[in-house]
Amino acid sequence: MDISYILNILGEERSDYFDAVTPPIVQTSNFAFKTVADFKAAIAQEKNAHLYTRGNNPTTEIVRKKIAALEGAEDCLIFSSGAAAISSVLLYTLKSGDHVVCVRSPYSWTHFLLTQIFTRFQVETTFVDGRDTSLIEAAVKPNTKLIYLESPNTFAFELQDLSAICRFAQSKQIFTAIDNSYSGGLYQQAHTMGVDFIIHTATKYLAGHSDVVAGAVCGKQAHMDVLFREIFMAFGAVPSPHDSWLLLRGLRTLPLRLQKSAENAERIIQHYEKHPDIQEIIYPYHPSHPQYELAKKQMVRGSGLFAMVLRTGDYLKTEAFCNRLQRFLLAVSWGGYESLVVPASIKENSELPVGYVRFYAGLEEADVLIADIEQALLCLHDEA
Ligand SMILES: *Cc1c(COP(=O)(O)O)cnc(C)c1O
C-alpha cells in the first residue's frame, strides 16, 4: 500500500479549486445545475454527484476516497459520529425478527443499541466470547443476519480470528461487521480479511486532534450503494464540510501519529512490565497477551491503547493514582495528541479488576509519560 499516495494525492483535483495545495472547505448545502438534464443525472447517482450535502460534498468526498483506500475497500461513507456509523450498519443489515451474534463487551453504545433500541424492533442479540470462534458459530441461528466484531475491543483487548469467522459467515450468508477503530486505519485491514462492513470512529486516530466527532463505514460498492440509498440519506447523520476538512487535515499525519502513539505505548509497557506495583499489562501486541499469535497474524502492530492493572485491592488507590497523574488527562476518548487514563470505576457494572487503568499514550515524549506514572504510583504506598 502506497500510504503517502493515498494521504497526499488520492481524490484531490487541484485544478478544480484554483490549484490551491490544500482543498477548500466547500461550505454549502446545495449545488446548482446548468440544465434539467444535468440536474436529473445528479439525482440518479447522488452518492457521487454534487447535489446536496446530506448525500455528498466535495470536501467529504476526498476523505471518503482516502479512508476507503486505507482499508483496502471499494467505498466509504463518512458520518457525523462513530455511533452514527455503527447505527447505520445495524439499520442496514437488520430487520424485525432477525438475530445478531455480537462479541461480549463491545463499545458501550453498541451494546446499548443492541440491547435497548433494536430489541424494540424484535431484533435479538446473543453476546459471546469472541476469542473462541466455535462459540460464535454455535450461537448462530437460522435467523442470524449479522456477526458483529470488535477486534481488539478497547477495554478488555480481546481479539477475534477475522479470517476464520468471515469464512464461516460467508458460507452461511451472514453479514460481518467490525468496529476496527483500535487499529487506526493502518494496522489492521479487516476488509481484505473478508469483513463486509468496516466501522471506524474517526473521532479517535483518523482525525487525531481531539477536535472533531466523526465516523466512517467502508465496504464493497454494491453494499455501500444500498447503505447510501436506504440508510445514509434517510438517517442524515452527515459531517459538516468543516469537520470533513479537519478530518482530512488529521489524515495527513496519521502514519506519524499512530507510530509515535504506538511507540510510546511500547516504551511504557517495556518500562513497567516487571515493575512491583504493576500486576498485569494488557496489550494485544505483547508476548504476555494470550492471543499474541493471532495479533501477529492479523494486525500489523498494536496501537497506543493498553491497560495496566495496579497491584492494589482498593479502587480508591486506583483513583488516587489517576488523580495524581499530571500528563495523562482524565477524559474519555483517545487517538488524539494528549495522553489519557480511565480507571475501571468509571465504567458501570464492569468486570474489570479493581486496579485496572486504561491508558492511551499520546504524542508526548515517552520519558515524560514514564516519569509521570512513576510519581503517581507512589500513592499506592501512602498510609491510608
Ligand atoms: C469512541 C468509540 C466509538 C464511538 O465513536 P464516536 O465518534 O464517539 O461516536 C465507537 N467505537 C469505539 C471503539 C470507540 O472508542
Coordinates of C-alpha atoms and ligand atoms in Angstrom, one line a residue:
M1 CA 0.0 0.0 0.0
D2 CA 1.4 3.4 -1.0
I3 CA 0.2 5.3 2.0
S4 CA 1.7 8.7 1.1
Y5 CA -0.1 8.5 -2.3
I6 CA -3.4 7.8 -0.5
L7 CA -2.9 10.6 2.0
N8 CA -1.3 13.2 -0.2
I9 CA -2.8 12.7 -3.6
L10 CA -5.7 10.3 -3.9
G11 CA -9.1 12.0 -4.5
E12 CA -7.6 15.6 -4.9
E13 CA -8.2 17.5 -8.1
R14 CA -6.3 20.8 -7.6
S15 CA -7.4 22.2 -10.9
D16 CA -11.0 22.2 -9.6
Y17 CA -10.1 24.8 -6.9
F18 CA -7.6 27.4 -8.2
D19 CA -4.7 25.0 -7.9
A20 CA -4.7 25.5 -4.1
V21 CA -2.4 23.0 -2.5
T22 CA -5.0 22.3 0.3
P23 CA -8.5 21.5 -0.8
P24 CA -11.1 24.1 0.3
I25 CA -13.9 23.7 2.8
V26 CA -16.9 23.6 0.4
Q27 CA -19.3 25.0 2.9
T28 CA -22.5 24.7 1.0
S29 CA -25.7 22.8 1.5
N30 CA -26.7 22.6 -2.2
F31 CA -25.3 22.8 -5.8
A32 CA -26.8 24.4 -8.8
F33 CA -27.1 22.9 -12.3
K34 CA -27.0 24.5 -15.8
T35 CA -29.7 22.2 -17.3
V36 CA -32.5 20.0 -16.1
A37 CA -30.7 17.1 -17.7
D38 CA -27.6 17.6 -15.5
F39 CA -29.9 18.0 -12.5
K40 CA -31.6 14.7 -13.3
A41 CA -28.3 12.9 -13.9
A42 CA -27.0 14.0 -10.4
I43 CA -30.2 12.8 -8.7
A44 CA -29.8 9.4 -10.5
Q45 CA -26.3 8.9 -8.9
E46 CA -26.4 11.0 -5.8
K47 CA -23.7 9.2 -3.9
N48 CA -21.0 10.5 -6.2
A49 CA -22.7 13.6 -7.5
H50 CA -22.6 17.2 -6.1
L51 CA -26.3 17.8 -5.5
Y52 CA -26.9 18.2 -1.7
T53 CA -24.5 17.9 1.2
R54 CA -26.6 15.4 3.1
G55 CA -25.6 13.0 0.3
N56 CA -22.2 14.1 -0.9
N57 CA -19.9 17.1 -0.6
P58 CA -16.6 17.7 -2.4
T59 CA -14.6 18.1 0.9
T60 CA -16.1 15.0 2.4
E61 CA -15.7 13.1 -0.8
I62 CA -11.9 13.4 -0.7
V63 CA -11.9 11.9 2.8
R64 CA -14.2 9.1 1.7
K65 CA -11.7 8.1 -1.1
K66 CA -8.7 8.2 1.2
I67 CA -10.3 6.1 4.1
A68 CA -11.7 3.5 1.6
A69 CA -8.2 3.1 0.2
L70 CA -6.5 2.8 3.6
E71 CA -8.9 0.0 4.4
G72 CA -8.5 -1.7 1.0
A73 CA -12.3 -1.2 0.4
E74 CA -14.2 -0.1 -2.6
D75 CA -16.1 2.7 -1.0
C76 CA -16.6 4.6 2.3
L77 CA -19.2 6.8 3.8
I78 CA -18.4 9.5 6.4
F79 CA -20.8 10.0 9.3
S80 CA -21.2 12.7 11.9
S81 CA -20.0 10.2 14.6
G82 CA -18.8 6.7 15.1
A83 CA -22.1 5.9 16.8
A84 CA -24.0 7.0 13.7
A85 CA -21.7 4.8 11.6
I86 CA -22.5 1.8 13.9
S87 CA -26.2 2.6 14.0
S88 CA -26.3 2.8 10.2
V89 CA -24.7 -0.6 9.7
L90 CA -27.2 -2.2 12.1
L91 CA -30.1 -0.4 10.4
Y92 CA -28.9 -1.6 7.0
T93 CA -28.3 -5.2 7.9
L94 CA -31.2 -5.9 10.3
K95 CA -35.0 -6.1 10.2
S96 CA -37.6 -7.2 12.6
G97 CA -37.3 -10.9 13.6
D98 CA -33.5 -11.0 12.9
H99 CA -30.8 -12.2 15.2
V100 CA -27.3 -10.8 15.8
V101 CA -24.2 -12.5 17.3
C102 CA -22.0 -9.9 18.9
V103 CA -18.8 -10.1 20.8
R104 CA -19.2 -9.6 24.5
S105 CA -18.2 -6.1 25.8
P106 CA -18.3 -4.2 22.6
Y107 CA -18.2 -0.4 22.7
S108 CA -20.7 0.7 25.3
W109 CA -23.1 2.4 22.9
T110 CA -23.0 -0.6 20.5
H111 CA -24.2 -2.6 23.5
F112 CA -26.9 -0.1 24.3
L113 CA -28.1 0.0 20.7
L114 CA -28.4 -3.8 20.5
T115 CA -29.9 -4.3 24.0
Q116 CA -32.1 -1.2 24.3
I117 CA -33.0 0.1 20.8
F118 CA -33.0 -2.9 18.4
T119 CA -34.9 -5.1 20.9
R120 CA -37.8 -2.6 20.4
F121 CA -37.9 -3.9 16.8
Q122 CA -37.8 -7.6 17.7
V123 CA -34.1 -7.9 16.9
E124 CA -32.4 -10.3 19.3
T125 CA -28.7 -10.4 20.1
T126 CA -26.5 -13.1 21.6
F127 CA -23.3 -11.9 23.2
V128 CA -20.4 -14.4 23.1
D129 CA -16.8 -14.6 24.0
G130 CA -15.4 -13.9 20.5
R131 CA -11.9 -15.2 21.3
D132 CA -13.3 -18.6 20.6
T133 CA -14.6 -18.9 17.0
S134 CA -16.6 -22.0 17.8
L135 CA -18.7 -20.0 20.3
I136 CA -19.6 -17.6 17.6
E137 CA -20.5 -20.5 15.3
A138 CA -22.5 -22.2 18.0
A139 CA -24.5 -19.0 18.7
V140 CA -25.7 -18.7 15.1
K141 CA -29.4 -19.4 14.5
P142 CA -31.4 -19.7 11.3
N143 CA -32.4 -16.1 11.5
T144 CA -28.9 -14.7 12.3
K145 CA -28.2 -11.9 9.8
L146 CA -25.1 -10.2 11.3
I147 CA -22.0 -11.2 13.2
Y148 CA -20.7 -8.0 14.9
L149 CA -17.0 -7.9 15.8
E150 CA -14.6 -5.6 17.6
S151 CA -11.0 -6.7 17.5
P152 CA -9.4 -5.7 19.6
N153 CA -12.0 -4.1 21.8
T154 CA -10.8 -1.1 23.7
F155 CA -11.1 -2.1 27.4
A156 CA -10.6 -5.9 27.5
F157 CA -8.4 -6.0 24.4
E158 CA -9.9 -9.3 23.2
L159 CA -9.4 -10.4 19.6
Q160 CA -11.4 -12.5 17.1
D161 CA -10.0 -14.6 14.3
L162 CA -11.3 -12.4 11.5
S163 CA -10.4 -14.7 8.5
A164 CA -11.9 -17.8 10.2
I165 CA -15.1 -16.0 11.2
C166 CA -15.6 -14.4 7.8
R167 CA -15.1 -17.8 6.0
F168 CA -17.8 -19.2 8.3
A169 CA -20.2 -16.2 7.9
Q170 CA -19.8 -16.3 4.1
S171 CA -20.7 -20.0 4.0
K172 CA -23.9 -19.1 5.9
Q173 CA -24.6 -15.9 4.0
I174 CA -24.4 -13.8 7.2
F175 CA -23.1 -10.3 7.2
T176 CA -20.0 -9.4 9.2
A177 CA -19.2 -6.0 10.6
I178 CA -16.2 -4.9 12.7
D179 CA -15.5 -1.9 14.8
N180 CA -11.9 -1.5 13.6
S181 CA -11.2 1.7 15.5
Y182 CA -8.3 0.3 17.7
S183 CA -6.0 -0.2 14.7
G184 CA -6.4 3.4 13.5
G185 CA -7.0 2.7 9.8
L186 CA -3.4 1.4 9.2
Y187 CA -2.7 -1.5 11.5
Q188 CA -5.4 -4.0 10.5
Q189 CA -7.0 -4.3 7.1
A190 CA -10.2 -6.1 8.1
H191 CA -11.8 -5.8 4.7
T192 CA -9.1 -7.7 3.0
M193 CA -9.7 -10.5 5.6
G194 CA -13.3 -10.7 4.4
V195 CA -15.3 -8.4 6.8
D196 CA -18.2 -6.8 4.9
F197 CA -18.5 -3.6 6.9
I198 CA -15.5 -1.8 8.4
I199 CA -16.6 0.7 11.0
H200 CA -14.4 3.5 12.5
T201 CA -14.9 6.2 14.9
A202 CA -13.0 8.9 13.0
T203 CA -13.0 10.9 16.2
K204 CA -10.1 8.9 17.5
Y205 CA -6.9 8.3 15.4
L206 CA -8.2 9.2 12.0
A207 CA -8.9 12.9 12.9
G208 CA -6.4 12.7 15.7
H209 CA -6.6 16.1 17.3
S210 CA -9.5 15.8 19.8
D211 CA -11.4 18.5 17.9
V212 CA -13.8 16.5 15.6
V213 CA -16.5 13.9 16.2
A214 CA -17.0 11.7 13.1
G215 CA -17.3 8.2 11.9
A216 CA -16.8 6.0 8.8
V217 CA -18.1 2.8 7.2
C218 CA -16.1 1.0 4.4
G219 CA -17.2 -1.9 2.3
K220 CA -18.0 -3.2 -1.2
Q221 CA -19.5 -0.9 -3.8
A222 CA -22.7 -2.9 -4.0
H223 CA -23.3 -2.8 -0.3
M224 CA -22.4 0.8 0.1
D225 CA -24.7 1.8 -2.8
V226 CA -27.7 0.3 -0.9
L227 CA -26.5 1.5 2.5
F228 CA -26.3 5.0 1.0
R229 CA -29.7 4.9 -0.6
E230 CA -31.6 3.2 2.2
I231 CA -30.0 4.4 5.3
F232 CA -27.4 7.1 4.9
M233 CA -29.7 9.6 3.1
A234 CA -32.7 8.9 5.4
F235 CA -30.7 8.8 8.7
G236 CA -29.0 12.0 7.7
A237 CA -26.0 11.8 10.1
V238 CA -23.5 13.6 7.9
P239 CA -20.4 15.6 8.9
S240 CA -20.2 19.3 8.2
P241 CA -17.8 20.2 5.4
H242 CA -15.7 21.9 8.1
D243 CA -15.4 18.7 10.1
S244 CA -14.6 16.7 7.0
W245 CA -11.8 19.2 6.3
L246 CA -10.4 18.8 9.8
L247 CA -10.6 15.1 9.3
L248 CA -8.7 15.5 6.0
R249 CA -6.0 17.5 7.8
G250 CA -5.7 14.9 10.5
L251 CA -5.3 12.1 8.0
R252 CA -2.2 13.8 6.5
T253 CA -0.2 12.9 9.6
L254 CA -1.9 9.6 10.5
P255 CA 1.1 7.3 10.0
L256 CA 3.4 9.6 12.1
R257 CA 0.9 10.0 14.9
L258 CA 0.0 6.3 15.0
Q259 CA 3.6 5.3 15.0
K260 CA 4.5 7.7 17.9
S261 CA 1.5 6.7 19.9
A262 CA 2.3 3.0 19.5
E263 CA 6.0 3.6 20.3
N264 CA 5.1 5.4 23.4
A265 CA 2.8 2.6 24.5
E266 CA 5.6 0.1 23.8
R267 CA 8.1 2.1 25.8
I268 CA 5.8 2.5 28.8
I269 CA 5.0 -1.2 28.7
Q270 CA 8.6 -2.1 28.5
H271 CA 9.4 0.0 31.5
Y272 CA 6.6 -1.3 33.6
E273 CA 6.2 -5.0 32.6
K274 CA 8.3 -6.1 35.6
H275 CA 7.5 -3.3 38.0
P276 CA 6.5 -4.4 41.5
D277 CA 3.5 -2.1 41.6
I278 CA 2.1 -3.5 38.3
Q279 CA 0.2 -6.7 38.5
E280 CA -0.6 -7.1 34.8
I281 CA -0.3 -5.4 31.5
I282 CA -2.9 -5.9 28.9
Y283 CA -1.7 -5.2 25.3
P284 CA -2.7 -7.2 22.3
Y285 CA 0.7 -6.9 20.7
H286 CA 2.7 -8.2 23.7
P287 CA 4.0 -11.7 24.2
S288 CA 2.1 -11.9 27.5
H289 CA -1.2 -11.5 25.8
P290 CA -3.0 -14.8 25.4
Q291 CA -3.8 -14.0 21.8
Y292 CA -0.4 -12.6 20.8
E293 CA 0.0 -15.2 17.9
L294 CA -3.4 -14.2 16.4
A295 CA -2.5 -10.5 16.8
K296 CA 0.7 -11.0 14.9
K297 CA -1.2 -12.9 12.2
Q298 CA -3.9 -10.3 11.5
M299 CA -2.5 -7.0 12.8
V300 CA 0.5 -5.0 11.7
R301 CA 1.1 -3.7 15.2
G302 CA -0.5 -2.6 18.4
S303 CA -1.6 1.0 18.8
G304 CA -1.4 3.4 21.7
L305 CA -4.2 1.9 23.8
F306 CA -3.4 -0.6 26.6
A307 CA -4.2 -1.3 30.2
M308 CA -2.2 -1.8 33.4
V309 CA -3.6 -3.4 36.5
L310 CA -2.1 -1.8 39.6
R311 CA -1.2 -4.1 42.4
T312 CA -3.9 -3.0 44.8
G313 CA -7.2 -4.3 46.1
D314 CA -8.6 -0.9 46.8
Y315 CA -10.3 1.1 44.0
L316 CA -9.7 4.3 46.0
K317 CA -5.9 3.7 45.5
T318 CA -6.5 3.3 41.8
E319 CA -8.5 6.5 41.7
A320 CA -5.8 8.3 43.7
F321 CA -3.2 7.1 41.2
C322 CA -5.3 8.6 38.3
N323 CA -5.8 11.8 40.3
R324 CA -2.1 12.2 40.8
L325 CA -1.1 11.9 37.1
Q326 CA -0.1 15.2 35.6
R327 CA 0.4 14.4 32.0
F328 CA -2.3 11.8 31.5
L329 CA -5.6 13.6 31.4
L330 CA -8.7 12.1 33.0
A331 CA -11.0 12.0 29.9
V332 CA -13.0 9.8 27.6
S333 CA -12.0 9.2 24.0
W334 CA -8.5 8.5 22.7
G335 CA -6.5 8.8 19.5
G336 CA -5.6 12.5 20.0
Y337 CA -2.3 14.2 20.7
E338 CA -2.8 14.0 24.5
S339 CA -2.3 11.0 26.8
L340 CA -5.3 9.8 28.8
V341 CA -6.4 7.4 31.5
V342 CA -9.7 5.9 32.5
P343 CA -9.9 3.8 35.7
A344 CA -12.2 0.7 35.9
S345 CA -14.5 2.5 38.4
I346 CA -15.7 4.9 35.7
K347 CA -17.4 2.1 33.9
E348 CA -20.7 0.9 35.4
N349 CA -21.1 -2.8 36.0
S350 CA -17.7 -3.6 34.7
E351 CA -16.0 -6.8 35.5
L352 CA -12.6 -5.2 35.2
P353 CA -10.2 -5.7 38.1
V354 CA -10.1 -3.1 40.9
G355 CA -6.6 -2.0 39.9
Y356 CA -7.4 -1.6 36.2
V357 CA -6.5 1.6 34.4
R358 CA -6.9 2.1 30.7
F359 CA -4.1 4.1 29.2
Y360 CA -3.9 6.0 25.9
A361 CA -0.4 7.1 25.0
G362 CA -0.5 10.3 23.1
L363 CA 2.3 12.2 21.3
E364 CA 4.4 13.4 24.3
E365 CA 8.0 12.2 24.9
A366 CA 7.9 8.6 26.3
D367 CA 10.2 9.5 29.2
V368 CA 7.8 12.2 30.4
L369 CA 5.0 9.7 30.4
I370 CA 7.0 7.1 32.2
A371 CA 8.1 9.6 34.8
D372 CA 4.6 10.7 35.4
I373 CA 3.4 7.2 36.0
E374 CA 6.3 6.6 38.4
Q375 CA 5.4 9.6 40.6
A376 CA 1.8 8.7 40.6
L377 CA 2.5 5.1 41.6
L378 CA 3.9 6.4 44.9
C379 CA 0.4 6.9 46.1
L380 CA 0.0 3.1 46.3
H381 CA 2.4 3.2 49.3
D382 CA 0.8 6.2 51.1
E383 CA -0.6 5.5 54.5
A384 CA -4.4 5.2 54.3
Ligands
LIG1 C1 -15.4 6.3 20.6 C2 -15.7 5.0 20.1 C3 -16.8 4.8 19.3 C4 -17.9 5.9 19.1 O1 -17.4 6.9 18.2 P1 -18.0 8.4 18.3 O2 -17.2 9.1 17.3 O3 -17.7 8.9 19.7 O4 -19.4 8.3 18.1 C5 -17.1 3.5 18.7 N1 -16.2 2.5 18.9 C6 -15.1 2.7 19.7 C7 -14.2 1.5 19.9 C8 -14.8 3.9 20.3 O5 -13.7 4.0 21.0

